[in-house]
mmCIF file of C-alpha atoms in Angstrom:
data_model
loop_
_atom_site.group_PDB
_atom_site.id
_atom_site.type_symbol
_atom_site.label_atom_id
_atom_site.label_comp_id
_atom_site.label_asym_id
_atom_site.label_seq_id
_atom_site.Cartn_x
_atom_site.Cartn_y
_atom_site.Cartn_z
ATOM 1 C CA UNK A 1 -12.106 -20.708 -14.446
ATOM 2 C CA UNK A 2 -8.794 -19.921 -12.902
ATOM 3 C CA UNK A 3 -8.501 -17.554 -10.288
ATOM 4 C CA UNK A 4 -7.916 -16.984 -6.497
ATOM 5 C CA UNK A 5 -10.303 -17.756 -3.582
ATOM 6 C CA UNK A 6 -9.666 -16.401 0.038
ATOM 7 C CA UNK A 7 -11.949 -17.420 3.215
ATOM 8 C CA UNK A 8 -13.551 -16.369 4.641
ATOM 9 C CA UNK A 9 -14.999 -13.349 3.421
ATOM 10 C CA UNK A 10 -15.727 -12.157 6.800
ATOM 11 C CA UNK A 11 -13.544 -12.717 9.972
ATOM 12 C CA UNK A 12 -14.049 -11.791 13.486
ATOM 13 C CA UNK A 13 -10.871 -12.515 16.134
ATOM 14 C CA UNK A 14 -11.526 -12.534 19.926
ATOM 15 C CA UNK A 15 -8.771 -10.858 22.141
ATOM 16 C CA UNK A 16 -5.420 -13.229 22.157
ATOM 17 C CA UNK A 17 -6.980 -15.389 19.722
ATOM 18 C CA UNK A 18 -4.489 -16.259 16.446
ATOM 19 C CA UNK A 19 -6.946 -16.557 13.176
ATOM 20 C CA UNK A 20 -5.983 -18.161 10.014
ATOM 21 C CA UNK A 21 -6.688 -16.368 6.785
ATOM 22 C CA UNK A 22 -7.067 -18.902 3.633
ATOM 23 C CA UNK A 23 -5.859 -18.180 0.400
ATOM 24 C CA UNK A 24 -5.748 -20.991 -2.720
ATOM 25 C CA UNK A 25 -4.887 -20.335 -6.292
ATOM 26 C CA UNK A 26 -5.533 -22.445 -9.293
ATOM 27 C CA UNK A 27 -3.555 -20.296 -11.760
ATOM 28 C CA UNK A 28 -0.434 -22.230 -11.609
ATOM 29 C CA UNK A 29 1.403 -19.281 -10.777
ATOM 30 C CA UNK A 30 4.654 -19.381 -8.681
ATOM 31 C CA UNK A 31 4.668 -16.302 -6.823
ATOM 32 C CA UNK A 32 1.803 -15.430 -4.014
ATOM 33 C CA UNK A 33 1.358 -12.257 -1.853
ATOM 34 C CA UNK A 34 -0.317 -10.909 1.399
ATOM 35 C CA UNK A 35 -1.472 -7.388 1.283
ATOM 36 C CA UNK A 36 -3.120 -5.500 4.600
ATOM 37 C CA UNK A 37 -5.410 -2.507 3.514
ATOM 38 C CA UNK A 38 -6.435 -0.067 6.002
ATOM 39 C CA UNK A 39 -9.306 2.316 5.185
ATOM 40 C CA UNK A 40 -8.874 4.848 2.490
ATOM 41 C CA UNK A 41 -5.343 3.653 2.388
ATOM 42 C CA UNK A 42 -2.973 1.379 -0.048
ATOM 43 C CA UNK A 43 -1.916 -2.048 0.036
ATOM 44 C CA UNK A 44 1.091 -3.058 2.473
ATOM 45 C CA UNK A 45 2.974 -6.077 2.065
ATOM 46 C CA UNK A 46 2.963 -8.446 4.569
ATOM 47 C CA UNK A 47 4.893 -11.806 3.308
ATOM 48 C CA UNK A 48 5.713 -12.704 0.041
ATOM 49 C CA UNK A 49 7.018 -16.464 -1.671
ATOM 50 C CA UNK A 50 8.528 -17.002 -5.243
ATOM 51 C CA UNK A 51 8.483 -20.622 -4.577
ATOM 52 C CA UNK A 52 7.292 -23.499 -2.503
ATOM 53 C CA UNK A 53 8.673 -23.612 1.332
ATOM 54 C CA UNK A 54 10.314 -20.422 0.631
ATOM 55 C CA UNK A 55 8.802 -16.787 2.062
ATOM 56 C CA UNK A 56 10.228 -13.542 2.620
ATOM 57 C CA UNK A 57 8.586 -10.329 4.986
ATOM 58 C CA UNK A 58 7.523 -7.700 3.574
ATOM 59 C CA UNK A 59 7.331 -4.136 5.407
ATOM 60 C CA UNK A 60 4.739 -5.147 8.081
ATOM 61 C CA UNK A 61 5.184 -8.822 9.123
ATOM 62 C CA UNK A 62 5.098 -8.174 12.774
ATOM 63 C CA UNK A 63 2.360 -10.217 14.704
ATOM 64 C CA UNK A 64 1.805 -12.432 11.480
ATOM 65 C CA UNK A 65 3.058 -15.618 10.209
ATOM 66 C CA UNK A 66 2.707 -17.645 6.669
ATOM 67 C CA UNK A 67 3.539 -21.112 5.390
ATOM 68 C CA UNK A 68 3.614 -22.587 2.002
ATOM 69 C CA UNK A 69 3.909 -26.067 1.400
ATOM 70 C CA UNK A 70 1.988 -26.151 -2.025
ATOM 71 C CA UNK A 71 1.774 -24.178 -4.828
ATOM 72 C CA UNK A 72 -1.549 -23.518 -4.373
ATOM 73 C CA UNK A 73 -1.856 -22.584 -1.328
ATOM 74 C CA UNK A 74 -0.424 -19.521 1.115
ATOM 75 C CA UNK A 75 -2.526 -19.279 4.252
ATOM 76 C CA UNK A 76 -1.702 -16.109 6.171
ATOM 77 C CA UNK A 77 -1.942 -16.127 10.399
ATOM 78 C CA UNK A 78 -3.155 -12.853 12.212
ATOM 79 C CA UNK A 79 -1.489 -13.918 15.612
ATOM 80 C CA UNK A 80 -2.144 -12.111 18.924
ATOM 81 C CA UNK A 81 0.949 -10.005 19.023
ATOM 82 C CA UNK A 82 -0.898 -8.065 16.072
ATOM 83 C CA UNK A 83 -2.523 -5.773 18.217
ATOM 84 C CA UNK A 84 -4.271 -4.138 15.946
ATOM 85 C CA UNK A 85 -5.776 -6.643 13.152
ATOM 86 C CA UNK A 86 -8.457 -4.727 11.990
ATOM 87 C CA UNK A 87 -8.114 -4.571 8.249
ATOM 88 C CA UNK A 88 -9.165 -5.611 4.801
ATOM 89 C CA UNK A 89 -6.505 -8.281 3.775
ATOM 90 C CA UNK A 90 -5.826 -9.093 0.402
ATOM 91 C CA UNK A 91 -3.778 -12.465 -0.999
ATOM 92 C CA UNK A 92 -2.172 -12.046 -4.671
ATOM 93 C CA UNK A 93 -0.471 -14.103 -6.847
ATOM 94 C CA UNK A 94 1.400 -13.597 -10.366
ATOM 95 C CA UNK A 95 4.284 -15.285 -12.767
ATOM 96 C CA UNK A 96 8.168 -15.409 -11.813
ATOM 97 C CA UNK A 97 9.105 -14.195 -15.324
ATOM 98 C CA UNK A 98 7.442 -11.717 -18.001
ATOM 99 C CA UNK A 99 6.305 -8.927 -15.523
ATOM 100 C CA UNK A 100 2.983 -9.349 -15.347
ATOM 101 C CA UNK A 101 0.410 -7.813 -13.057
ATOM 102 C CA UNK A 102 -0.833 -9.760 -9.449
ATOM 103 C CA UNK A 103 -3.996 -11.133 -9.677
ATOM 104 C CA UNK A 104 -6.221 -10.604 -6.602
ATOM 105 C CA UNK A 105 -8.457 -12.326 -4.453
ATOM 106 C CA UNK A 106 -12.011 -11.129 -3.156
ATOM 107 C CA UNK A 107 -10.076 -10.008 -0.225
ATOM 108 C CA UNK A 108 -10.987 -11.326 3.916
ATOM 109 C CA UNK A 109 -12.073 -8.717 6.005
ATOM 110 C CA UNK A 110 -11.458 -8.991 9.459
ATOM 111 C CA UNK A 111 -12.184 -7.439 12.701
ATOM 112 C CA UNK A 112 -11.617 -7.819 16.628
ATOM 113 C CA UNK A 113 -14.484 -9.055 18.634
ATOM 114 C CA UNK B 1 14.222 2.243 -0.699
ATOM 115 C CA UNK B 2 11.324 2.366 -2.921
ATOM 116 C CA UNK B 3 8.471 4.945 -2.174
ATOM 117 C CA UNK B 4 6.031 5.606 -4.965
ATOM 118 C CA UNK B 5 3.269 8.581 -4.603
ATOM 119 C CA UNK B 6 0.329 9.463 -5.999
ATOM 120 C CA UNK B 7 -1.761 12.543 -6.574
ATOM 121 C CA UNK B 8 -3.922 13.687 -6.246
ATOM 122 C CA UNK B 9 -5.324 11.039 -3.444
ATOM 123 C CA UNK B 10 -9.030 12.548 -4.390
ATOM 124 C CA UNK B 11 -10.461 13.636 -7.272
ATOM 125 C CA UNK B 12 -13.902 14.767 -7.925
ATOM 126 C CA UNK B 13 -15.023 15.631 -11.459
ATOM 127 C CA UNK B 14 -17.769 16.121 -13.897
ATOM 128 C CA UNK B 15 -18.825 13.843 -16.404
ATOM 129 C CA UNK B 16 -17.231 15.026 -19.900
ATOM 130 C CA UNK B 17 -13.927 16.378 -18.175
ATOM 131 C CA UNK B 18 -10.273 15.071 -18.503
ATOM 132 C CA UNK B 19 -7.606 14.646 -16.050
ATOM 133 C CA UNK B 20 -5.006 13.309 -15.081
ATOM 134 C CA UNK B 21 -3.481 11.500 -12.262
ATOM 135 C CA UNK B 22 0.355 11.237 -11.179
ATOM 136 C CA UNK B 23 2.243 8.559 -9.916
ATOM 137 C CA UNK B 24 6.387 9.400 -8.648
ATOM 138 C CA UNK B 25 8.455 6.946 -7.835
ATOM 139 C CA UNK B 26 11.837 6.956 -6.058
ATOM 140 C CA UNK B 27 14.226 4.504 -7.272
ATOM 141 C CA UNK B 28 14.576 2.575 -11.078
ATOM 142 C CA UNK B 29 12.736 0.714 -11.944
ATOM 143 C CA UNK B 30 10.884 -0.209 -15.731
ATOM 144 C CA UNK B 31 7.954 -1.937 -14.596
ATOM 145 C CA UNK B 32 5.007 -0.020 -13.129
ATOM 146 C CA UNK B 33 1.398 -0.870 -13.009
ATOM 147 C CA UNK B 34 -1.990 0.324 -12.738
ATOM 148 C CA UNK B 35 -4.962 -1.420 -10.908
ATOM 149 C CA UNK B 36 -8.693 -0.281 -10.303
ATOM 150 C CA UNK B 37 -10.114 -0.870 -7.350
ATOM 151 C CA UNK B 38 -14.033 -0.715 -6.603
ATOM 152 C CA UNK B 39 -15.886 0.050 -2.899
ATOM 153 C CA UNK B 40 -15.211 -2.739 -1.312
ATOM 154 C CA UNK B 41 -13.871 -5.342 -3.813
ATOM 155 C CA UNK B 42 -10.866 -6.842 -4.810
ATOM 156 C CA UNK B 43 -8.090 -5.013 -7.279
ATOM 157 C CA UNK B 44 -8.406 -5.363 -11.052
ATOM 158 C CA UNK B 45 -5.261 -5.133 -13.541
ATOM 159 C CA UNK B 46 -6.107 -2.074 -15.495
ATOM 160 C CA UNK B 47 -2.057 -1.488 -17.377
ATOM 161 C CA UNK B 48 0.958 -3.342 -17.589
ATOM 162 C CA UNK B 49 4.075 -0.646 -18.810
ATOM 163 C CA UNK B 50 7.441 -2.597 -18.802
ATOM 164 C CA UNK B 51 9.223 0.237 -20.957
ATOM 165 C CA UNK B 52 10.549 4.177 -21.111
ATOM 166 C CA UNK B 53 7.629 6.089 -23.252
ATOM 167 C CA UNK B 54 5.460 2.713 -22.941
ATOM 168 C CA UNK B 55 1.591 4.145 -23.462
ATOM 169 C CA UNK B 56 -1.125 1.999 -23.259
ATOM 170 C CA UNK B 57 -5.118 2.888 -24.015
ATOM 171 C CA UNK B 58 -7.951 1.559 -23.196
ATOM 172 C CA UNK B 59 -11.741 2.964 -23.525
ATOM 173 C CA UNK B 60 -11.211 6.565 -21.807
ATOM 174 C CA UNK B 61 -8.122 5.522 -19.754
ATOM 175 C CA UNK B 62 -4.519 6.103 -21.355
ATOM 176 C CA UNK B 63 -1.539 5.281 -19.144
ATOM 177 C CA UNK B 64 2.092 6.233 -20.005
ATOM 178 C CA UNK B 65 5.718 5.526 -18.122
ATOM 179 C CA UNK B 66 8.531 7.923 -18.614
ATOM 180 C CA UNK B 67 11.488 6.091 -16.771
ATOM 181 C CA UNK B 68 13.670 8.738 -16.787
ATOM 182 C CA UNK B 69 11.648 11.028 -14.810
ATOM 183 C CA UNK B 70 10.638 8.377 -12.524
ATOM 184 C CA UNK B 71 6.783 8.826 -13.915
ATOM 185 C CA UNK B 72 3.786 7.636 -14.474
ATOM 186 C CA UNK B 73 0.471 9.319 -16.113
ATOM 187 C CA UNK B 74 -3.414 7.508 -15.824
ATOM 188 C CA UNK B 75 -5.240 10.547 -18.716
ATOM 189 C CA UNK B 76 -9.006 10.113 -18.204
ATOM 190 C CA UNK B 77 -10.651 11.305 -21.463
ATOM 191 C CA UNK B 78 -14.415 12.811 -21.381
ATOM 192 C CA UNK B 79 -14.907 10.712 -17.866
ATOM 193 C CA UNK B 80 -17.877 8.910 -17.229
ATOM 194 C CA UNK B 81 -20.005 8.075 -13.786
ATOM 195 C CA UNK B 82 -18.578 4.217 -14.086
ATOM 196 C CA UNK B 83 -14.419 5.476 -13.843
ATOM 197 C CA UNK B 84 -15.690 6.572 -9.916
ATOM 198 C CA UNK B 85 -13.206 4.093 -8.294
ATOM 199 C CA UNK B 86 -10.005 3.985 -6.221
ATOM 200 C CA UNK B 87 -6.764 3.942 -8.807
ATOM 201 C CA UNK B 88 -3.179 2.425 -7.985
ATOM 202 C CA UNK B 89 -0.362 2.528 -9.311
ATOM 203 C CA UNK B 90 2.546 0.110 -8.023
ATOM 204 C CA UNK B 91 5.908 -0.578 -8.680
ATOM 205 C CA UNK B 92 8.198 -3.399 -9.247
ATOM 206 C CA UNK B 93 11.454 -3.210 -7.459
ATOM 207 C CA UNK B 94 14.602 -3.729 -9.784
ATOM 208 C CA UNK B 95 15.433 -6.827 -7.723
ATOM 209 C CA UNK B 96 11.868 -8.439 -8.520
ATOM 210 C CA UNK B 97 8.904 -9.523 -6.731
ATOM 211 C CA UNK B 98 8.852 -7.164 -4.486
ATOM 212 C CA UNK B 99 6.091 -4.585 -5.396
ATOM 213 C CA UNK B 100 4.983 -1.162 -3.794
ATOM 214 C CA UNK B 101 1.637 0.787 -4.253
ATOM 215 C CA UNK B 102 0.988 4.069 -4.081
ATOM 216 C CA UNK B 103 -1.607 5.182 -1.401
ATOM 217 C CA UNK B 104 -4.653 5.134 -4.415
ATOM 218 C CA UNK B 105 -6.433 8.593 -6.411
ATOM 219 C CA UNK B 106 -9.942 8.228 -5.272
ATOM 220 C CA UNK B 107 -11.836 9.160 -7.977
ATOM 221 C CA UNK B 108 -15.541 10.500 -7.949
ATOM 222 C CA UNK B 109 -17.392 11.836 -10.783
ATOM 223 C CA UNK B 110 -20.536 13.498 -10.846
ATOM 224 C CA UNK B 111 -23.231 12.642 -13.239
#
């Protein structure tokens, strides 16, 4: 089945410590997405990539970093300038053309030590 | 810049009732969408509207887009103790890719 996996599910980060977030999608999909939730809040964007070694920031992309050199793949890093990294963090992914919707992963949630 | 907003942010209801919940945004845009979201868990696609007066149904949810007015509808029909979940809606900017989502309707109902 085609979808999206993120690890871990759970993440704990020790003070100045940079964690790595993983995010792989089999959906062939161009397009991939890093969303930080906060509780009882929405989704903000963090980075963004149409396409292979290309990424954009979104509104909050201060004290993270991304890379993508496969398709497949868009791992996410919480560095230690993000101060405060509690947070649920989605990845996403969708289609360059035809407007359709993201599809999600399970989400990482992660948490300071 | 793009801001969309929801309301209400939480909604408690009985089983059997109908509402509705809003979704503004500020700029143009044709492509909206609405996602489900349960404790915990990951979003779910719940409507894709790409079009002014677009309405889609399904079960007891019906979703409509009027462009002009910068607005979105999610109607709950005769609602149910399995709807309790957090709703989205989110926008596509007109330049692509870039999508924004409302702050979520929290949505209770009471058996």
């Amino acid at each position: 089945d085609g979808g999206i996996t993120q690890s871990p599910k759970y993440l704990f980060r020790k003070e100045g410590q940079n964690v790595t977030l993983s995010c792989e999608q089999n959906l062939n999909h161009d397009a991939m997405y890093w969303y930080r939730q906060d509780p009882g809040q929405g989704l903000r964007l963090i980075y963004y990539s149409q396409i292979v070694n290309d990424f954009q920031k979104g509104d909050i992309a201060e004290g993270y970093s991304v890379s993508r050199e496969k398709k497949e793949s868009f791992p996410l890093t919480v560095t230690s300038a993000q101060k405060n990294p509690t947070a649920f963090y989605l990845c996403a992914s969708s289609t360059t053309g035809g407007h359709q919707p993201q599809h999600f992963g399970d989400g990482t949630r992660l948490s300071i030590l | 810049e793009l801001k969309v907003e929801q309301n209400p942010l939480f909604l408690s209801m009985q089983e059997g009732k109908n509402y509705t919940i809003y979704c503004n945004y500020s700029t143009t845009s044709d492509r909206l969408y609405w996602y489900r979201q349960d404790p915990g868990k990951s979003l779910e696609s719940l409507f894709v509207l790409l079009s002014n007066g677009a309405v889609k149904q399904e079960g007891r949810l019906m979703a409509s887009l009027d462009t002009k007015a910068r607005l979105s509808t999610l109607h709950i029909t005769a609602a149910v103790h399995d709807l309790s979940a957090t709703y989205f809606c989110a926008v596509e900017g007109t330049r692509g890719f870039k999508t924004i989502f409302g702050a979520g309707t929290r949505l209770f109902v009471k058996a």
